[in-house]
Coordinates of C-alpha atoms and ligand atoms in Angstrom, one line a residue:
M1 CA 22.7 -18.5 22.8
N2 CA 21.6 -19.3 19.2
E3 CA 20.5 -16.1 17.5
K4 CA 19.4 -15.5 13.9
H5 CA 19.2 -11.9 12.5
G6 CA 17.6 -10.6 9.4
F7 CA 17.0 -7.0 8.1
A8 CA 14.8 -5.7 5.4
R9 CA 13.8 -2.3 4.0
A10 CA 10.4 -2.1 2.1
H11 CA 8.8 0.9 0.5
T12 CA 5.1 1.8 0.7
N13 CA 2.8 1.9 -2.4
I14 CA -0.2 3.6 -3.7
A15 CA -2.8 1.6 -5.6
L16 CA -3.7 2.8 -9.1
L17 CA -6.4 0.1 -9.4
K18 CA -7.5 -0.4 -5.8
Y19 CA -7.9 -3.5 -3.6
W20 CA -11.2 -3.1 -1.8
G21 CA -12.7 -6.2 -0.2
K22 CA -11.8 -9.7 0.6
I23 CA -13.2 -13.1 -0.2
N24 CA -11.2 -14.7 2.7
S25 CA -10.1 -12.5 5.6
D26 CA -7.9 -15.1 7.4
L27 CA -5.7 -15.5 4.3
I28 CA -6.4 -12.0 3.0
L29 CA -7.5 -13.1 -0.4
P30 CA -8.9 -10.1 -2.2
A31 CA -12.1 -10.0 -4.3
N32 CA -10.3 -8.3 -7.2
D33 CA -6.8 -7.9 -8.7
S34 CA -5.1 -4.6 -8.0
I35 CA -2.2 -2.6 -9.5
S36 CA 0.1 -0.1 -7.6
L37 CA 3.0 2.2 -7.8
T38 CA 5.8 1.7 -5.2
L39 CA 7.0 5.0 -3.8
D40 CA 10.6 6.0 -3.2
K41 CA 10.3 8.4 -0.2
F42 CA 8.3 6.3 2.3
Y43 CA 9.7 3.0 3.7
T44 CA 10.0 0.8 6.8
D45 CA 13.3 -0.7 8.1
T46 CA 12.8 -3.8 10.2
E47 CA 15.3 -6.1 12.0
V48 CA 14.1 -9.5 13.2
T49 CA 16.1 -11.5 15.7
F50 CA 15.1 -15.1 16.4
S51 CA 16.4 -16.7 19.6
D52 CA 15.7 -19.8 21.5
E53 CA 16.2 -17.7 24.7
Y54 CA 13.0 -15.6 24.1
T55 CA 9.8 -16.7 25.7
S56 CA 7.4 -14.6 23.6
N57 CA 7.5 -12.3 20.5
L58 CA 8.4 -8.6 21.2
F59 CA 7.7 -5.8 18.8
Y60 CA 9.3 -2.4 19.0
L61 CA 7.9 0.3 16.7
N62 CA 10.0 3.4 16.5
H63 CA 11.7 2.3 19.7
Q64 CA 8.5 1.8 21.6
L65 CA 7.3 -1.6 22.8
I66 CA 3.9 -2.4 21.3
D67 CA 1.1 -4.1 23.2
V68 CA 0.9 -7.8 22.5
K69 CA -2.9 -7.5 21.8
K70 CA -2.1 -5.4 18.8
M71 CA 0.2 -8.1 17.3
Q72 CA -2.3 -10.5 15.8
R73 CA -1.3 -9.8 12.2
I74 CA 2.4 -9.7 13.1
N75 CA 2.1 -13.0 14.8
R76 CA 0.4 -14.4 11.7
V77 CA 3.3 -13.5 9.4
L78 CA 5.9 -14.8 11.9
E79 CA 4.0 -18.1 12.4
A80 CA 3.8 -18.6 8.6
V81 CA 7.5 -17.8 8.1
K82 CA 8.5 -20.1 11.1
S83 CA 6.4 -23.0 9.9
E84 CA 8.0 -22.7 6.4
F85 CA 11.5 -23.0 7.9
G86 CA 10.6 -25.4 10.7
Y87 CA 11.7 -22.9 13.4
Q88 CA 10.2 -23.0 16.9
G89 CA 11.6 -20.1 18.9
F90 CA 10.3 -16.5 19.3
A91 CA 11.4 -13.2 17.8
K92 CA 12.2 -9.7 18.6
I93 CA 11.1 -7.2 15.9
E94 CA 12.6 -3.7 15.8
S95 CA 10.8 -1.6 13.2
E96 CA 11.3 2.0 12.1
N97 CA 8.9 3.8 9.9
H98 CA 10.1 6.4 7.5
V99 CA 6.6 7.3 6.4
P100 CA 6.4 10.9 7.6
T101 CA 3.3 11.5 9.5
A102 CA 3.0 14.6 7.4
A103 CA 2.5 12.5 4.4
G104 CA -0.7 11.0 5.7
L105 CA 0.2 7.7 4.1
A106 CA -0.5 4.2 5.5
S107 CA 2.5 2.3 6.7
S108 CA 1.0 -1.2 6.9
A109 CA 2.1 -2.0 3.4
S110 CA 5.8 -1.2 3.9
G111 CA 5.7 -2.5 7.5
M112 CA 4.3 -5.9 6.8
A113 CA 6.5 -6.4 3.7
A114 CA 9.6 -5.4 5.7
L115 CA 8.6 -7.8 8.6
A116 CA 8.1 -10.7 6.2
G117 CA 11.4 -9.9 4.4
A118 CA 13.5 -9.6 7.6
A119 CA 12.0 -12.8 9.1
V120 CA 12.6 -14.8 5.9
S121 CA 16.2 -13.4 5.5
A122 CA 16.9 -14.4 9.2
L123 CA 15.8 -18.0 8.7
G124 CA 16.3 -18.8 5.0
S125 CA 19.4 -19.0 2.8
H126 CA 17.8 -17.6 -0.4
T127 CA 14.7 -15.5 -0.9
D128 CA 12.0 -16.3 -3.4
L129 CA 10.2 -12.9 -3.9
T130 CA 6.9 -14.5 -5.0
N131 CA 6.7 -16.4 -1.8
L132 CA 7.7 -13.3 0.2
S133 CA 4.8 -11.5 -1.4
R134 CA 2.4 -14.3 -0.2
L135 CA 3.8 -14.1 3.4
A136 CA 3.6 -10.2 3.4
R137 CA 0.0 -10.5 2.3
L138 CA -0.9 -12.4 5.5
G139 CA 0.0 -9.2 7.4
S140 CA -1.8 -6.7 5.1
G141 CA -3.2 -7.1 1.6
S142 CA -1.4 -4.1 0.2
A143 CA 1.9 -5.4 1.7
S144 CA 2.0 -8.1 -1.0
R145 CA 2.7 -5.4 -3.6
S146 CA 5.4 -3.6 -1.5
V147 CA 7.9 -6.5 -2.1
F148 CA 8.4 -5.2 -5.6
G149 CA 9.5 -1.8 -7.1
G150 CA 8.0 0.2 -9.9
I151 CA 4.5 -0.9 -11.0
V152 CA 3.1 -4.0 -9.4
H153 CA 0.2 -6.4 -10.1
W154 CA -1.4 -8.4 -7.3
H155 CA -3.1 -11.5 -8.6
R156 CA -6.1 -12.1 -6.4
G157 CA -5.8 -15.9 -6.7
Y158 CA -8.1 -18.3 -4.9
D159 CA -5.8 -19.7 -2.2
H160 CA -2.6 -18.9 -0.3
Q161 CA -0.4 -20.2 -3.1
S162 CA -2.1 -18.4 -6.0
S163 CA -2.5 -15.0 -4.4
F164 CA 0.7 -13.0 -4.9
A165 CA 2.1 -9.9 -6.6
E166 CA 4.6 -9.4 -9.4
Q167 CA 6.3 -6.5 -11.1
I168 CA 4.9 -5.2 -14.4
V169 CA 7.7 -2.6 -15.0
S170 CA 10.6 -1.5 -12.8
E171 CA 10.9 2.0 -11.2
D172 CA 13.3 3.3 -14.0
Q173 CA 10.9 2.2 -16.7
I174 CA 8.0 4.4 -15.7
D175 CA 7.5 8.2 -15.6
L176 CA 4.9 8.5 -12.9
N177 CA 5.0 10.7 -9.8
M178 CA 2.7 11.4 -6.9
I179 CA 2.1 14.6 -5.0
T180 CA 0.2 14.0 -1.8
I181 CA -2.0 16.8 -0.7
V182 CA -2.2 16.3 3.1
I183 CA -5.7 17.3 4.2
D184 CA -5.8 15.5 7.6
R185 CA -2.8 14.0 9.4
R186 CA -4.8 12.1 11.9
Q187 CA -5.4 8.4 11.6
K188 CA -8.4 7.5 9.6
K189 CA -11.6 7.0 11.4
V190 CA -12.7 3.9 9.5
K191 CA -9.7 1.7 9.0
S192 CA -9.4 0.1 5.5
T193 CA -9.9 -3.4 6.9
L194 CA -13.3 -2.4 8.4
G195 CA -14.3 0.0 5.6
M196 CA -13.9 -2.6 2.9
Q197 CA -15.6 -5.3 4.9
H198 CA -18.7 -3.1 5.6
T199 CA -18.8 -2.0 1.9
A200 CA -18.5 -5.5 0.5
S201 CA -21.2 -6.8 2.7
T202 CA -23.8 -4.0 2.3
S203 CA -23.3 -2.0 -0.9
P204 CA -25.5 -3.1 -3.8
F205 CA -22.8 -1.6 -6.1
Y206 CA -20.1 -3.9 -4.8
P207 CA -20.4 -6.7 -7.4
A208 CA -20.1 -4.1 -10.1
W209 CA -17.0 -2.7 -8.4
V210 CA -15.3 -6.1 -8.5
E211 CA -16.3 -6.8 -12.1
A212 CA -15.2 -3.3 -13.4
T213 CA -11.9 -3.5 -11.6
N214 CA -11.0 -7.0 -12.9
Q215 CA -11.9 -5.8 -16.4
A216 CA -9.7 -2.7 -16.1
I217 CA -6.6 -4.8 -15.1
P218 CA -5.5 -5.8 -18.6
E219 CA -6.1 -2.2 -19.8
M220 CA -3.9 -0.9 -17.0
I221 CA -1.2 -3.5 -17.7
S222 CA -1.0 -2.4 -21.4
A223 CA -1.1 1.3 -20.5
V224 CA 1.9 0.8 -18.1
Q225 CA 3.8 -1.3 -20.7
N226 CA 3.3 1.5 -23.2
N227 CA 4.1 4.2 -20.7
D228 CA 0.8 5.8 -21.7
F229 CA 0.4 8.4 -18.9
T230 CA -3.1 9.5 -20.1
K231 CA -4.5 6.1 -20.0
I232 CA -2.9 5.2 -16.6
G233 CA -4.2 8.4 -15.1
E234 CA -7.8 8.0 -16.5
L235 CA -8.0 4.4 -15.2
A236 CA -6.5 5.3 -11.8
E237 CA -8.9 8.2 -11.3
H238 CA -11.9 6.1 -12.3
S239 CA -10.8 3.3 -9.9
A240 CA -10.6 5.7 -7.0
A241 CA -14.0 7.3 -7.8
M242 CA -15.6 3.9 -8.1
M243 CA -14.1 2.7 -4.8
H244 CA -15.4 5.8 -3.0
A245 CA -18.8 5.4 -4.6
T246 CA -19.1 1.9 -3.0
T247 CA -18.7 3.5 0.5
L248 CA -21.4 6.0 -0.3
S249 CA -23.7 3.2 -1.3
S250 CA -23.0 1.0 1.7
K251 CA -25.5 0.8 4.6
P252 CA -25.1 2.9 6.7
A253 CA -23.3 5.0 4.1
F254 CA -20.0 6.6 4.9
T255 CA -17.3 8.5 3.1
Y256 CA -13.6 9.2 3.6
F257 CA -13.9 12.6 2.0
A258 CA -13.5 15.8 3.9
P259 CA -14.7 19.1 2.3
E260 CA -11.1 19.8 1.2
T261 CA -11.0 16.5 -0.5
I262 CA -13.7 17.7 -2.9
Q263 CA -11.9 21.0 -3.3
A264 CA -8.7 19.2 -4.2
I265 CA -10.5 17.0 -6.8
K266 CA -12.0 20.1 -8.4
L267 CA -8.6 21.7 -8.5
V268 CA -7.1 18.7 -10.2
E269 CA -9.8 18.9 -12.8
Q270 CA -9.3 22.6 -13.2
L271 CA -5.5 22.2 -13.7
R272 CA -6.1 19.4 -16.2
E273 CA -8.5 21.6 -18.2
S274 CA -5.8 24.4 -18.3
G275 CA -3.5 22.0 -20.1
I276 CA -1.3 20.5 -17.3
E277 CA -2.1 16.8 -17.3
C278 CA -2.7 15.3 -13.9
Y279 CA -5.1 12.9 -12.2
Y280 CA -6.2 12.2 -8.7
T281 CA -6.4 9.1 -6.6
I282 CA -7.6 8.7 -3.0
D283 CA -7.3 5.9 -0.5
A284 CA -9.2 5.1 2.7
G285 CA -8.7 8.7 4.1
P286 CA -9.3 12.3 3.1
N287 CA -5.9 13.0 1.5
V288 CA -5.7 13.5 -2.3
K289 CA -2.8 12.1 -4.3
V290 CA -2.1 13.8 -7.6
L291 CA -0.4 11.8 -10.4
C292 CA 1.8 13.6 -12.9
Q293 CA 4.8 13.2 -15.2
S294 CA 8.2 14.4 -14.2
K295 CA 8.1 17.4 -16.5
N296 CA 5.1 18.8 -14.7
I297 CA 6.0 18.2 -11.0
T298 CA 7.2 21.8 -10.4
R299 CA 4.1 23.3 -12.1
V300 CA 1.7 21.1 -10.3
K301 CA 3.3 21.7 -6.9
R302 CA 3.3 25.5 -7.5
F303 CA -0.4 25.4 -8.5
F304 CA -1.4 23.6 -5.3
A305 CA 0.9 25.7 -3.2
S306 CA -1.5 28.6 -3.8
Y307 CA -4.4 26.7 -2.1
F308 CA -2.5 24.6 0.5
D309 CA 0.5 25.1 2.8
Q310 CA 3.9 24.0 1.4
D311 CA 4.2 21.3 4.2
Q312 CA 0.8 19.9 3.0
L313 CA 2.4 18.9 -0.3
V314 CA 4.7 15.9 -0.4
V315 CA 6.3 14.7 -3.7
A316 CA 7.2 11.0 -4.3
K317 CA 8.7 9.2 -7.2
P318 CA 8.7 5.5 -8.2
G319 CA 10.5 3.4 -5.6
S320 CA 12.5 0.2 -5.5
G321 CA 11.6 -3.3 -4.3
I322 CA 12.6 -4.9 -1.0
K323 CA 16.2 -5.0 0.1
F324 CA 17.8 -7.3 2.7
T325 CA 20.9 -8.0 4.7
K326 CA 21.6 -11.0 6.8
N327 CA 24.1 -11.5 9.6
Ligands
DP6_401 C1 -7.7 1.8 0.0 O1 -4.0 -3.4 2.7 O2 -4.6 -1.7 4.4 O3 -5.4 1.5 0.3 O4 -5.5 -6.1 3.9 O5 -7.1 -5.3 5.6 O6 -4.7 -4.8 5.9 P1 -5.8 -5.0 4.9 O7 -6.1 -3.7 4.1 P2 -5.0 -2.7 3.4 O8 -6.0 -1.9 2.4 C2 -5.6 -1.0 1.4 C3 -6.8 -0.4 0.8 C4 -6.5 0.8 -0.1 C5 -6.4 0.3 -1.5 C6 -5.1 -0.4 -1.9 O9 -4.0 -0.2 -1.3 O10 -5.2 -1.2 -2.9

């Protein structure tokens, strides 16, 4: 039996300047560039075994076999990797998510990056990270950024080759932390893929969103390179507010916010006015993520602990890029 194994660990990320909308949904080419922070606490471990004995792809998530119908994006990544290496067999994928449900964070970014990484390391002899970012992108847009640690820029590009992420600074070059306020642990009602598609096709504000985000990219890059926390926070908060404004202006309108989301936004503003610098960002769900510098983590956490339960507050620091082993 001819088997090839590969293993990868990839961390999830939070976008500081958001990706929200595609110009090509088969290739997952985004309408705008985006910039993210890779997080240390949350990651996915994936092992891929290719074998000429298998008759179909099998996917186990946290030791449970997943229905083949749900595997469209996984198959897309596997097919792309196989065609690059001229391999014809099938694969068994065993994936374990270390993204605590309590954190309310999406795992598709770390999951698809780890899948692409494990598949490439099983079949290839060396790994080109830029190319890995392209392959991860075919599984989920945000996964293209999870290949790298620290702060990462996803170039939107115009075809498969030109759309990939790269690191701006590494995890030890940036003082930026994230405290998640978990408002709702359940899966989001409108998944990002659908939410962004509906917004892009119906919101009259959408073209302005794309333009404003692309304009903010060079400003964010220089803020990151100068470790300018104030500028990073202001740009990130504005990006989140704009993204959520596009959902409210879509037709029919919708929002990811829960009442407690607004409450947490107001608390972030209040804390900032009292002299402790922090900013919020929010993805396609009700949970609020608070950005702060290391010197303020304890104070920020203590402040929010008087409004939310301890287990609703999860701290994360900058995380590293993808790691592999091959055997
Ligand atoms: C709000 O990467 O989950 O988190 O490419 O359709 O899989 P697909 O979408 P996904 O969308 C992420 C949206 C976001 C913003 C971001 O991470 O940039």
